[in-house]
């Protein structure tokens, strides 16, 4: 029979462990514990007797202890046990709720007790009442965790020290940790790495504020002295009429110092943030914003998962219902970003970069290298700051009894001690699976950077040998599909969230299709425009893309549904078919829509996605992507107990996370992302605000400034 047990230990010369428990039985229970000594409000509360639970009698405790330790329990040891377990406080109310460590008690041929240890993740994790425990005299709130997932929590007397509980948990269930609130917790004042990261953030923000103040003072002083005459030592940044006989206007070149100050100016960054443009591809702004919201919605349940839910199995069952289609298919939002990243990179490079009259390996190599360096410099500073913030500061941002589950970042920053440098090199998705656990959601950035390295050769190849580049792209797509079929097993985790989920050879499909789509639109737009003018062709494309994309969502939901214990798992053939088709079909659906909408069609959907409000929001997508797991962690762990799933909880938490993440993303854009981009433009000699005049065909297609070409970050002039 299965019984709930509570373990406590006492200190002995050999530091051995003894345990007691409650055993399933049909015998009459021991009389209920009296309420004497309980805090106000509990005077009439008693632990109700149960017809199926009995406490071990004294001789049973002694006999079981002797069987497990080959030692005799002394009276003093038994007294210490009684103090720990049977103290007359409200902690006794938690005894029956303790479900972490369970075991079967049987007898051998001689009638001796033989414990058979087992590990159970219960259907419902019963959490102790943290506030009641805090109010109780002589109690402490402790929880038991595995991999930062809380398995159970309860209130115990202070006689049961964390070391005693940890020793028992380690022996009976290896890998399970014990933490008691307020015991051995880190203090910010004695955490030098956390102080260093906080200092860096404060210095950066202070420098930006100082630069902004100096810029405002410069402008006000110049305007105050003279609006027409140049002040000695000052150079106006406001365009002035030429004082020569020429009728043309010119802007006086500002000093290098003022260029640096205005690169960090908050007002300039805010104007950049609010600026909107009119282009046929503006619908990508709406796609980007809705996709990142889709990611946050999916991660509300999936990442970070700790400290868990109080009804994990029921939560899994509920989230497999068809009404959860949008949530379970959120993995497809990542493929949307891969497609947009490739499409924007290829389309803009073919439109902006002027090819050499004759192919030059050296010149092309310089352009390709500069493309890599530009991406790295623009993305990595904010990426690094967010990673180290999650690693060292997140634990001080959360509050509540389960806050210590985010010690050193918790599930957001696992194994960062060994792997953070791999994140900075964008190689964490290659090699051992443990590499990906440090700031785990950024596996996308590693894939995208690797795709850029590979795709840059294809993009420049489209300029000189388009047919060869098309063939090479198709070969890579076919190779990716073959690898999917070869590597995917019949294990659900292997192709959903396991080691193959984030591999570049699995994820190349949407990116490759995005490259081809960008080439077609850049070089053969007139043909596409002529084709989609036909109502039959256009609506056939809509129907095909709708079938592809909705089918992918249903397929992903059906795959996710297999996580429920009540569902049967797919075989290997079905898993391979799903993985090959859903990546490629989603990309094909996006390609059809992108080509059609870029030519002026799409009606109300395109008008909605092209609304000006989406352009500013799209500029902070990168910050939202990096920050949102930390926001979710704060929302999930700053509760008095584990969250209980409901559709209302999911919606409320997702909305709160989206708003909090956008606030953080906006701050990151103003203080870090845009200043870094502007300073890099100055350092690299790239005149971000002066490019060649577009042709008539390009005039309403190209952005006004150079673009960071990635699916998550694609804002002009950052």
C-alpha positions as CSV (number, residue, x, y, z in Angstrom):
1,X,0.0,0.0,0.0
2,X,1.1,3.5,-0.7
3,X,1.4,5.9,2.2
4,X,2.5,9.5,2.7
5,X,5.5,9.8,5.0
6,X,7.3,12.5,6.8
7,X,11.0,12.2,7.5
8,X,13.0,13.9,10.1
9,X,16.5,13.1,11.3
10,X,18.4,13.5,14.5
11,X,22.1,14.0,15.0
12,X,24.0,11.0,16.0
13,X,27.7,10.2,16.1
14,X,27.5,8.6,12.6
15,X,25.0,11.1,11.4
16,X,22.6,8.3,10.4
17,X,19.0,8.9,9.3
18,X,15.8,7.6,10.7
19,X,12.4,8.1,9.5
20,X,8.8,7.7,10.4
21,X,5.7,7.7,8.2
22,X,2.1,7.3,7.9
23,X,1.0,4.0,6.5
24,X,-2.2,3.0,4.6
25,X,-4.2,0.8,6.9
26,X,-7.7,0.0,7.9
27,X,-6.9,0.4,11.5
28,X,-8.3,3.1,13.6
29,X,-6.2,6.3,13.5
30,X,-4.4,7.8,16.4
31,X,-6.5,10.5,18.2
32,X,-6.4,13.8,16.5
33,X,-3.7,16.3,17.6
34,X,-5.0,18.9,20.0
35,X,-5.0,22.6,19.1
36,X,-3.3,23.8,22.2
37,X,-0.6,26.4,21.5
38,X,-1.7,27.2,17.9
39,X,-1.8,30.8,16.7
40,X,-4.9,32.9,16.8
41,X,-7.6,31.6,14.5
42,X,-6.6,28.0,14.9
43,X,-8.0,27.3,18.4
44,X,-10.7,25.0,17.1
45,X,-8.6,23.4,14.4
46,X,-7.5,19.7,14.8
47,X,-5.9,17.3,12.4
48,X,-8.9,15.2,11.5
49,X,-8.5,11.4,12.0
50,X,-8.5,9.3,8.9
51,X,-9.9,5.8,8.6
52,X,-7.0,4.8,6.3
53,X,-4.1,6.5,8.0
54,X,-2.4,5.5,11.2
55,X,0.8,6.6,12.8
56,X,3.5,4.1,13.6
57,X,3.4,3.1,17.2
58,X,6.6,3.5,19.2
59,X,7.6,-0.1,18.8
60,X,7.1,0.1,15.1
61,X,9.3,3.2,14.9
62,X,12.0,1.5,16.8
63,X,11.8,-1.7,14.8
64,X,11.8,0.1,11.4
65,X,14.8,2.2,12.6
66,X,16.7,-0.9,13.6
67,X,16.0,-2.6,10.3
68,X,17.3,0.4,8.3
69,X,20.3,1.3,10.4
70,X,21.3,-1.8,12.4
71,X,21.3,0.4,15.4
72,X,19.0,0.7,18.5
73,X,17.0,3.9,18.9
74,X,17.5,5.5,22.3
75,X,14.8,7.2,24.3
76,X,16.4,10.6,23.7
77,X,16.4,10.0,20.0
78,X,12.8,9.1,20.1
79,X,12.0,12.2,22.1
80,X,13.8,14.4,19.6
81,X,11.7,12.7,16.9
82,X,8.5,13.5,18.7
83,X,9.6,17.2,19.1
84,X,10.2,17.4,15.4
85,X,7.1,15.7,14.1
86,X,4.5,15.9,16.8
87,X,5.0,19.5,17.9
88,X,1.7,21.2,18.9
89,X,1.7,23.8,16.1
90,X,-0.1,24.4,12.9
91,X,2.8,22.6,11.1
92,X,1.0,19.3,11.8
93,X,-1.7,20.3,9.3
94,X,0.9,19.8,6.6
95,X,1.9,16.3,7.4
96,X,-0.8,14.6,5.3
97,X,0.1,16.9,2.4
98,X,3.7,15.8,2.1
99,X,4.0,13.9,-1.1
100,X,7.5,14.3,-2.2
101,X,9.1,11.1,-0.7
102,X,6.9,8.1,-0.8
103,X,7.7,4.4,-0.2
104,X,6.1,1.0,0.1
105,X,6.4,-0.8,3.4
106,X,6.3,-4.6,3.1
107,X,7.5,-7.5,5.1
108,X,9.9,-10.3,4.2
109,X,9.6,-14.0,5.0
110,X,10.7,-13.3,8.6
111,X,8.1,-10.6,9.1
112,X,10.7,-7.7,9.1
113,X,9.9,-4.4,7.7
114,X,11.5,-3.8,4.3
115,X,11.1,-0.4,2.7
116,X,11.0,-0.2,-1.0
117,X,12.0,3.3,-2.1
118,X,10.2,4.9,-5.0
119,X,10.0,8.4,-6.5
120,X,6.7,9.9,-7.4
121,X,5.7,13.1,-9.1
122,X,2.1,13.4,-7.8
123,X,-0.9,14.5,-9.8
124,X,-1.3,17.4,-7.5
125,X,1.5,19.1,-5.7
126,X,0.1,20.2,-2.3
127,X,1.7,23.4,-1.1
128,X,1.8,24.5,2.5
129,X,0.3,27.7,3.5
130,X,3.3,30.1,3.5
131,X,1.5,32.9,5.3
132,X,0.1,30.6,8.0
133,X,3.6,29.2,8.5
134,X,5.1,32.6,8.8
135,X,2.5,33.5,11.5
136,X,3.0,30.2,13.4
137,X,5.5,30.2,16.3
138,X,8.5,28.0,15.8
139,X,7.8,27.1,12.2
140,X,9.7,27.4,8.9
141,X,8.5,27.0,5.3
142,X,10.5,24.5,3.3
143,X,10.1,23.1,-0.2
144,X,11.5,20.2,-2.1
145,X,12.7,20.6,-5.7
146,X,14.2,18.8,-8.5
147,X,15.8,20.8,-11.4
148,X,14.2,24.0,-10.0
149,X,10.8,22.3,-10.1
150,X,9.0,22.4,-6.8
151,X,7.6,18.9,-6.0
152,X,6.1,19.8,-2.6
153,X,6.3,22.4,0.1
154,X,5.3,22.3,3.7
155,X,5.6,24.0,7.0
156,X,7.9,22.2,9.5
157,X,9.1,22.9,13.0
158,X,12.5,24.6,13.3
159,X,13.6,21.3,15.0
160,X,13.7,19.9,11.5
161,X,16.7,21.8,10.1
162,X,17.2,22.1,6.3
163,X,20.4,20.0,6.6
164,X,18.4,17.2,8.2
165,X,15.7,17.3,5.5
166,X,18.3,17.5,2.8
167,X,20.2,14.5,4.1
168,X,17.1,12.4,4.1
169,X,16.0,13.6,0.6
170,X,19.4,12.9,-0.8
171,X,19.5,9.4,0.5
172,X,16.0,8.4,-0.5
173,X,15.6,10.4,-3.7
174,X,18.9,11.5,-5.2
175,X,18.8,14.8,-7.0
176,X,16.1,16.3,-4.8
177,X,17.0,19.5,-3.0
178,X,15.5,21.1,0.1
179,X,15.3,24.8,0.8
180,X,13.8,26.6,3.7
181,X,12.8,30.2,3.3
182,X,15.1,32.6,4.9
183,X,17.9,30.0,5.4
184,X,21.2,30.3,3.6
185,X,19.8,32.7,1.0
186,X,22.2,35.0,-0.9
187,X,22.3,38.6,0.0
188,X,22.9,41.2,-2.7
189,X,25.3,43.1,-0.4
190,X,27.6,40.1,-0.3
191,X,27.4,39.0,-3.9
192,X,30.2,40.7,-5.9
193,X,29.2,39.4,-9.4
194,X,25.7,40.7,-9.0
195,X,27.0,44.0,-7.8
196,X,29.3,44.2,-10.8
197,X,26.5,43.6,-13.3
198,X,24.2,46.1,-11.5
199,X,27.0,48.6,-11.6
200,X,27.5,48.2,-15.3
201,X,23.8,48.7,-16.0
202,X,23.8,51.8,-13.8
203,X,26.8,53.3,-15.5
204,X,25.4,52.7,-19.0
205,X,22.1,54.4,-18.0
206,X,23.9,57.2,-16.3
207,X,26.1,57.9,-19.4
208,X,23.0,58.0,-21.6
209,X,21.3,60.4,-19.3
210,X,24.4,62.6,-19.1
211,X,24.7,62.6,-22.9
212,X,21.1,63.6,-23.2
213,X,21.5,66.5,-20.8
214,X,24.6,67.7,-22.7
215,X,22.7,67.6,-26.0
216,X,19.8,69.6,-24.6
217,X,22.2,72.1,-23.1
218,X,24.1,72.4,-26.4
219,X,20.9,73.1,-28.3
220,X,19.5,75.5,-25.8
221,X,22.7,77.5,-25.4
222,X,23.2,77.7,-29.2
223,X,19.7,78.9,-29.8
224,X,19.9,81.3,-26.9
225,X,23.0,83.0,-28.1
226,X,22.1,83.3,-31.7
227,X,19.8,81.6,-34.2
228,X,21.7,83.0,-37.1
229,X,25.4,83.2,-36.1
230,X,27.6,80.3,-35.3
231,X,29.1,80.4,-31.8
232,X,32.8,79.9,-31.5
233,X,33.6,76.3,-30.6
234,X,30.0,75.2,-31.3
235,X,28.6,73.6,-34.5
236,X,24.9,73.7,-35.0
237,X,23.2,70.3,-35.6
238,X,20.1,72.0,-36.9
239,X,20.1,72.3,-40.8
240,X,21.0,75.9,-41.8
241,X,20.5,77.9,-45.0
242,X,23.7,78.1,-46.9
243,X,25.4,81.5,-46.5
244,X,26.9,81.3,-50.0
245,X,25.3,82.3,-53.2
246,X,24.2,78.7,-53.9
247,X,20.5,78.1,-53.5
248,X,21.1,74.6,-52.1
249,X,20.9,73.8,-48.4
250,X,23.5,72.0,-46.5
251,X,24.0,70.7,-42.9
252,X,27.1,71.8,-41.2
253,X,29.2,68.8,-40.1
254,X,29.0,68.4,-36.3
255,X,32.1,67.7,-34.2
256,X,33.0,64.1,-33.4
257,X,32.2,64.7,-29.8
258,X,28.7,65.9,-30.6
259,X,28.2,62.9,-32.9
260,X,28.9,60.6,-30.0
261,X,26.7,62.5,-27.7
262,X,23.8,62.5,-30.1
263,X,24.3,58.8,-30.7
264,X,23.5,58.3,-27.1
265,X,20.8,61.0,-26.8
266,X,17.5,59.7,-25.4
267,X,15.5,62.3,-27.3
268,X,17.1,61.2,-30.6
269,X,16.4,57.6,-29.7
270,X,12.8,58.3,-28.9
271,X,12.3,60.1,-32.2
272,X,13.9,57.1,-34.0
273,X,11.5,54.8,-32.0
274,X,8.4,56.8,-33.0
275,X,9.3,57.3,-36.6
276,X,7.2,55.5,-39.2
277,X,7.5,54.9,-42.9
278,X,5.3,53.9,-45.7
279,X,6.5,50.8,-47.7
280,X,4.7,47.9,-49.3
281,X,6.4,45.5,-46.9
282,X,5.1,47.3,-43.8
283,X,2.9,44.2,-43.1
284,X,6.1,42.6,-41.8
285,X,6.0,44.9,-38.8
286,X,2.6,43.5,-37.8
287,X,3.8,39.9,-38.4
288,X,6.9,40.5,-36.2
289,X,4.9,42.0,-33.3
290,X,2.2,39.3,-33.4
291,X,4.8,36.6,-33.7
292,X,6.7,37.7,-30.6
293,X,3.5,37.9,-28.7
294,X,2.8,34.4,-29.8
295,X,6.2,33.3,-28.4
296,X,5.5,35.0,-25.1
297,X,2.1,33.2,-24.9
298,X,3.6,29.8,-25.5
299,X,6.4,30.5,-23.0
300,X,3.9,31.4,-20.4
301,X,3.4,27.7,-19.9
302,X,6.7,26.3,-21.3
303,X,9.6,28.6,-20.4
304,X,10.7,29.0,-17.7
305,X,8.7,26.1,-16.2
306,X,10.0,26.4,-12.7
307,X,8.8,26.5,-10.0
308,X,6.0,24.5,-11.7
309,X,2.3,24.2,-11.3
310,X,0.3,22.8,-8.4
311,X,-1.5,20.4,-10.7
312,X,1.1,19.5,-13.4
313,X,-0.6,16.4,-14.9
314,X,-4.0,18.1,-15.0
315,X,-2.4,21.2,-16.6
316,X,-0.9,19.0,-19.3
317,X,-4.3,17.4,-20.0
318,X,-6.0,20.8,-20.2
319,X,-3.5,22.3,-22.5
320,X,-4.0,19.5,-25.1
321,X,-7.6,20.6,-25.7
322,X,-8.4,22.0,-29.1
323,X,-9.1,25.4,-27.7
324,X,-5.4,25.6,-26.9
325,X,-4.5,25.3,-30.6
326,X,-2.9,28.8,-30.6
327,X,-0.8,28.1,-27.6
328,X,0.4,24.6,-28.6
329,X,1.4,25.7,-32.1
330,X,3.4,28.6,-30.8
331,X,6.6,26.8,-31.9
332,X,5.7,27.9,-35.4
333,X,6.4,31.6,-34.5
334,X,10.1,30.7,-34.5
335,X,9.8,29.5,-38.1
336,X,8.2,32.9,-38.9
337,X,11.2,34.7,-37.6
338,X,13.6,32.5,-39.6
339,X,11.6,33.2,-42.7
340,X,11.5,37.0,-42.1
341,X,15.2,37.0,-41.3
342,X,16.2,35.4,-44.6
343,X,13.7,37.3,-46.6
344,X,14.8,40.7,-45.3
345,X,18.5,40.0,-45.5
346,X,18.3,38.7,-49.1
347,X,15.8,41.3,-50.4
348,X,17.6,44.3,-48.9
349,X,21.1,43.2,-49.8
350,X,20.1,42.6,-53.4
351,X,18.4,46.1,-53.4
352,X,21.0,48.1,-51.5
353,X,24.4,46.6,-52.2
354,X,25.7,47.6,-55.6
355,X,27.5,44.6,-57.3
356,X,30.9,45.1,-58.8
357,X,30.9,45.2,-62.7
358,X,33.2,42.2,-62.6
359,X,33.1,39.7,-59.7
360,X,35.9,40.4,-57.2
361,X,36.6,37.8,-54.6
362,X,38.4,40.3,-52.3
363,X,35.7,43.0,-52.5
364,X,32.9,40.4,-52.0
365,X,34.7,38.9,-49.1
366,X,35.0,42.3,-47.4
367,X,31.3,42.9,-47.8
368,X,30.4,39.5,-46.5
369,X,32.8,39.9,-43.5
370,X,31.4,43.3,-42.7
371,X,27.9,41.9,-42.8
372,X,28.9,39.3,-40.1
373,X,30.7,41.9,-38.0
374,X,27.8,44.3,-38.2
375,X,25.3,41.8,-37.0
376,X,27.6,40.6,-34.2
377,X,28.3,44.1,-32.9
378,X,24.7,45.3,-33.0
379,X,23.2,42.3,-31.3
380,X,25.8,41.0,-28.8
381,X,26.0,43.9,-26.3
382,X,22.4,43.8,-25.3
383,X,22.4,40.0,-25.5
384,X,25.3,39.8,-23.1
385,X,23.8,42.3,-20.6
386,X,20.5,40.4,-20.6
387,X,22.3,37.0,-20.1
388,X,24.4,38.2,-17.2
389,X,21.4,40.0,-15.7
390,X,19.4,36.8,-15.7
391,X,22.3,34.9,-14.4
392,X,23.2,37.1,-11.5
393,X,20.4,39.6,-10.8
394,X,17.2,37.7,-11.5
395,X,17.2,36.0,-8.1
396,X,17.0,39.5,-6.5
397,X,14.1,40.6,-8.7
398,X,11.7,37.9,-7.6
399,X,10.0,37.7,-4.2
400,X,8.0,35.0,-2.4
401,X,8.6,31.7,-0.7
402,X,9.8,30.0,-3.9
403,X,12.1,32.7,-5.0
404,X,15.2,30.7,-4.3
405,X,14.3,28.4,-7.3
406,X,15.9,31.2,-9.3
407,X,19.2,31.1,-7.5
408,X,21.7,32.1,-10.2
409,X,19.0,32.4,-12.8
410,X,17.2,29.2,-12.1
411,X,15.9,27.5,-15.3
412,X,16.6,30.7,-17.3
413,X,20.4,30.4,-16.8
414,X,21.3,26.8,-16.1
415,X,24.9,25.8,-16.7
416,X,25.9,29.4,-17.6
417,X,29.1,29.0,-15.5
418,X,30.5,26.6,-18.2
419,X,28.6,27.7,-21.3
420,X,28.1,31.5,-21.3
421,X,31.0,32.0,-23.7
422,X,29.3,29.7,-26.2
423,X,26.3,32.0,-26.2
424,X,28.6,34.9,-27.0
425,X,30.0,33.0,-30.0
426,X,26.5,31.9,-31.1
427,X,27.5,28.2,-31.0
428,X,25.4,26.9,-28.0
429,X,23.1,24.9,-30.3
430,X,26.0,22.7,-31.4
431,X,27.4,19.9,-29.3
432,X,26.2,18.6,-26.0
433,X,22.6,19.3,-25.1
434,X,23.6,21.0,-21.8
435,X,25.1,23.9,-23.9
436,X,21.6,25.1,-24.7
437,X,20.4,25.5,-21.1
438,X,22.2,28.8,-20.5
439,X,19.7,31.5,-21.4
440,X,18.1,28.6,-23.3
441,X,15.6,30.5,-25.4
442,X,18.4,32.2,-27.3
443,X,19.1,29.1,-29.3
444,X,17.3,31.0,-32.1
445,X,20.0,33.6,-32.2
446,X,22.6,30.9,-32.6
447,X,20.7,29.4,-35.5
448,X,20.0,32.8,-37.1
449,X,23.7,33.9,-36.9
450,X,24.9,30.6,-38.4
451,X,22.2,30.9,-41.2
452,X,23.5,34.4,-41.9
453,X,27.1,33.1,-42.3
454,X,25.9,30.4,-44.7
455,X,23.2,32.5,-46.4
456,X,25.5,35.5,-47.1
457,X,27.3,33.4,-49.7
458,X,24.0,32.5,-51.3
459,X,22.8,36.2,-51.2
460,X,25.9,37.5,-52.9
461,X,25.7,34.6,-55.2
462,X,22.3,35.7,-56.4
463,X,24.0,38.9,-57.7
464,X,26.5,37.1,-60.0
465,X,25.4,33.5,-60.5
466,X,21.7,33.3,-59.5
467,X,21.0,29.9,-61.0
468,X,23.8,28.3,-59.1
469,X,22.7,29.9,-55.9
470,X,19.1,28.8,-56.4
471,X,20.3,25.2,-57.0
472,X,22.5,25.4,-53.9
473,X,19.6,26.6,-51.7
474,X,17.4,23.9,-53.0
475,X,20.1,21.3,-52.3
476,X,20.4,22.6,-48.7
477,X,16.7,22.4,-48.2
478,X,16.6,18.8,-49.4
479,X,19.6,17.9,-47.2
480,X,17.7,19.4,-44.2
481,X,14.7,17.2,-44.9
482,X,16.8,14.1,-45.3
483,X,18.6,14.8,-42.0
484,X,15.2,15.2,-40.3
485,X,14.1,11.8,-41.6
486,X,17.4,10.2,-40.5
487,X,17.8,11.8,-37.1
488,X,14.3,11.9,-35.7
489,X,13.3,8.9,-33.6
490,X,9.9,7.8,-32.4
491,X,10.5,9.6,-29.1
492,X,8.2,12.6,-28.7
493,X,10.7,14.7,-26.9
494,X,13.3,14.0,-29.6
495,X,11.5,16.0,-32.2
496,X,9.5,18.4,-30.0
497,X,11.8,19.8,-27.2
498,X,14.7,17.4,-27.2
499,X,18.2,17.5,-28.6
500,X,17.1,17.9,-32.3
501,X,14.7,20.8,-31.6
502,X,17.3,23.6,-31.9
503,X,19.8,22.1,-34.4
504,X,20.5,24.2,-37.5
505,X,20.2,21.3,-39.9
506,X,16.6,20.8,-38.6
507,X,15.6,24.4,-38.7
508,X,17.0,25.5,-42.1
509,X,13.7,25.0,-44.0
510,X,11.9,28.3,-43.4
511,X,15.2,30.2,-43.7
512,X,16.0,28.7,-47.1
513,X,12.5,29.5,-48.4
514,X,12.9,33.0,-47.1
515,X,16.1,33.4,-49.1
516,X,14.4,32.3,-52.3
517,X,11.4,34.6,-51.6
518,X,13.7,37.6,-51.2
519,X,15.5,36.8,-54.4
520,X,12.2,36.5,-56.4
521,X,10.8,39.7,-55.1
522,X,14.0,41.7,-55.6
523,X,14.8,40.5,-59.1
524,X,11.5,39.4,-60.5
525,X,8.9,41.7,-58.9
526,X,7.3,42.6,-62.2
527,X,6.6,39.0,-63.0
528,X,5.1,38.5,-59.5
529,X,3.0,41.6,-59.8
530,X,1.6,40.4,-63.2
531,X,0.9,37.0,-61.9
532,X,-1.0,38.0,-58.7
533,X,-3.1,40.5,-60.7
534,X,-5.2,37.4,-61.7
535,X,-7.9,36.9,-59.2
536,X,-7.8,33.1,-59.7
537,X,-4.1,32.9,-59.1
538,X,-4.2,35.2,-56.1
539,X,-7.0,33.3,-54.4
540,X,-5.6,30.0,-55.2
541,X,-2.5,31.1,-53.4
542,X,-4.5,32.2,-50.4
543,X,-6.3,28.9,-50.2
544,X,-3.1,26.9,-50.6
545,X,-1.2,29.0,-48.0
546,X,-4.2,28.8,-45.6
547,X,-4.3,25.0,-45.9
548,X,-0.6,24.8,-45.4
549,X,-0.4,27.0,-42.4
550,X,-3.6,26.0,-40.6
551,X,-2.6,22.4,-41.2
552,X,0.8,23.0,-39.6
553,X,-1.0,24.5,-36.6
554,X,-3.2,21.5,-36.2
555,X,-0.3,19.1,-36.8
556,X,1.7,20.9,-34.1
557,X,-1.3,20.7,-31.7
558,X,-1.7,17.0,-32.4
559,X,2.0,16.4,-31.7
560,X,1.8,18.5,-28.4
561,X,-1.3,16.5,-27.4
562,X,0.9,13.4,-27.0
563,X,2.4,14.8,-23.8
564,X,-0.9,13.9,-22.1
565,X,-0.6,10.5,-20.3
566,X,-4.0,9.5,-21.7
567,X,-2.7,9.9,-25.3
568,X,-0.9,7.3,-27.4
569,X,2.4,8.3,-29.0
570,X,3.1,8.5,-32.7
571,X,5.4,6.1,-34.4
572,X,8.7,7.0,-36.1
573,X,7.2,7.4,-39.6
574,X,4.5,9.8,-38.4
575,X,7.1,11.8,-36.4
576,X,9.4,12.1,-39.4
577,X,6.5,13.2,-41.7
578,X,5.4,15.8,-39.3
579,X,8.8,17.3,-38.9
580,X,9.6,17.4,-42.6
581,X,6.2,18.9,-43.6
582,X,5.4,21.4,-40.9
583,X,8.7,23.3,-41.2
584,X,8.6,23.5,-45.0
585,X,4.8,24.0,-45.4
586,X,4.8,26.9,-42.9
587,X,7.6,28.5,-44.8
588,X,5.8,28.0,-48.1
589,X,2.6,29.5,-46.8
590,X,4.5,32.6,-45.6
591,X,6.3,32.9,-49.0
592,X,3.0,32.9,-50.9
593,X,1.5,35.6,-48.6
594,X,4.6,37.7,-48.7
595,X,4.9,37.7,-52.4
596,X,1.2,38.5,-52.8
597,X,1.0,41.2,-50.1
598,X,4.3,42.9,-51.3
599,X,2.6,43.6,-54.6
600,X,-0.3,45.6,-53.1
601,X,-2.9,43.0,-52.3
602,X,-4.2,41.6,-49.1
603,X,-7.0,43.9,-48.3
604,X,-8.0,44.5,-44.7
605,X,-5.4,42.0,-43.3
606,X,-2.5,43.9,-44.9
607,X,-4.0,47.2,-43.8
608,X,-4.2,45.9,-40.2
609,X,-0.6,44.4,-40.2
610,X,0.7,47.6,-41.8
611,X,-0.8,49.9,-39.2
612,X,1.7,52.5,-38.0
613,X,1.5,51.4,-34.4
614,X,3.3,48.1,-35.3
615,X,6.4,49.8,-36.6
616,X,7.6,51.3,-33.3
617,X,6.6,48.1,-31.5
618,X,8.5,46.1,-34.1
619,X,11.7,48.0,-33.3
620,X,11.9,46.7,-29.7
621,X,11.2,43.1,-30.6
622,X,14.7,42.0,-30.0
623,X,14.6,43.4,-26.4
624,X,11.2,41.8,-25.8
625,X,12.6,38.5,-27.0
626,X,15.6,38.6,-24.6
627,X,13.7,40.0,-21.6
628,X,10.4,38.1,-21.6
629,X,11.6,34.9,-19.7
630,X,12.8,37.1,-16.9
631,X,9.4,38.9,-16.8
632,X,7.6,35.5,-16.8
633,X,9.9,34.3,-14.0
634,X,8.9,37.3,-11.8
635,X,5.2,36.8,-12.5
636,X,5.3,33.1,-11.7
637,X,7.5,32.9,-8.7
638,X,6.4,36.1,-6.9
639,X,3.3,34.2,-5.6
640,X,2.6,32.7,-2.1
641,X,2.2,29.3,-3.7
642,X,2.5,27.4,-6.9
643,X,0.2,28.7,-9.6
644,X,-3.0,26.8,-10.4
645,X,-3.7,26.5,-14.1
646,X,-6.9,28.0,-15.7
647,X,-7.5,29.6,-19.0
648,X,-8.0,32.9,-17.2
649,X,-4.7,32.6,-15.4
650,X,-2.9,31.8,-18.8
651,X,-4.5,34.9,-20.5
652,X,-3.8,37.2,-17.6
653,X,-0.2,36.1,-17.1
654,X,0.5,36.3,-20.9
655,X,-0.9,39.8,-21.2
656,X,1.0,41.0,-18.1
657,X,4.2,39.4,-19.5
658,X,3.7,41.0,-22.9
659,X,3.3,44.4,-21.4
660,X,6.2,44.0,-19.0
661,X,8.4,42.7,-21.7
662,X,7.6,45.6,-24.1
663,X,8.4,48.1,-21.3
664,X,11.7,46.4,-20.8
665,X,12.3,46.2,-24.5
666,X,11.7,49.9,-24.9
667,X,14.1,50.7,-22.1
668,X,16.7,48.4,-23.7
669,X,16.2,50.1,-27.1
670,X,16.6,53.7,-25.6
671,X,19.5,53.0,-23.3
672,X,21.5,50.2,-25.1
673,X,20.3,48.9,-28.5
674,X,19.9,52.2,-30.4
675,X,23.0,53.9,-28.9
676,X,25.2,50.8,-29.7
677,X,24.0,50.8,-33.2
678,X,24.6,54.5,-33.7
679,X,28.0,54.4,-32.1
680,X,28.9,51.4,-34.4
681,X,27.9,53.5,-37.4
682,X,30.3,56.2,-36.3
683,X,33.1,53.8,-35.5
684,X,32.8,51.8,-38.7
685,X,32.6,54.8,-40.9
686,X,29.2,53.8,-42.2
687,X,27.1,56.9,-42.9
688,X,23.8,55.5,-41.7
689,X,21.8,58.6,-42.7
690,X,23.3,59.0,-46.1
691,X,22.8,56.4,-48.8
692,X,22.5,56.4,-52.5
693,X,19.3,57.9,-53.9
694,X,16.8,55.2,-54.7
695,X,15.5,54.6,-58.2
696,X,11.8,55.1,-58.9
697,X,11.3,51.4,-58.5
698,X,13.0,51.3,-55.1
699,X,11.6,54.6,-53.8
700,X,8.7,53.1,-51.9
701,X,10.4,49.7,-51.1
702,X,13.6,50.4,-49.4
703,X,13.9,51.7,-45.8
704,X,15.3,55.1,-45.3
705,X,18.3,53.7,-43.4
706,X,20.4,50.6,-43.2
707,X,18.6,47.7,-41.5
708,X,19.6,45.0,-39.1
709,X,18.5,42.1,-41.1
710,X,17.2,39.5,-38.8
711,X,13.7,38.2,-38.2
712,X,13.5,39.5,-34.6
713,X,15.4,42.7,-35.2
714,X,14.7,44.6,-38.4
715,X,14.3,48.3,-37.5
716,X,15.8,51.0,-39.6
717,X,18.9,52.8,-38.4
718,X,19.3,51.0,-35.1
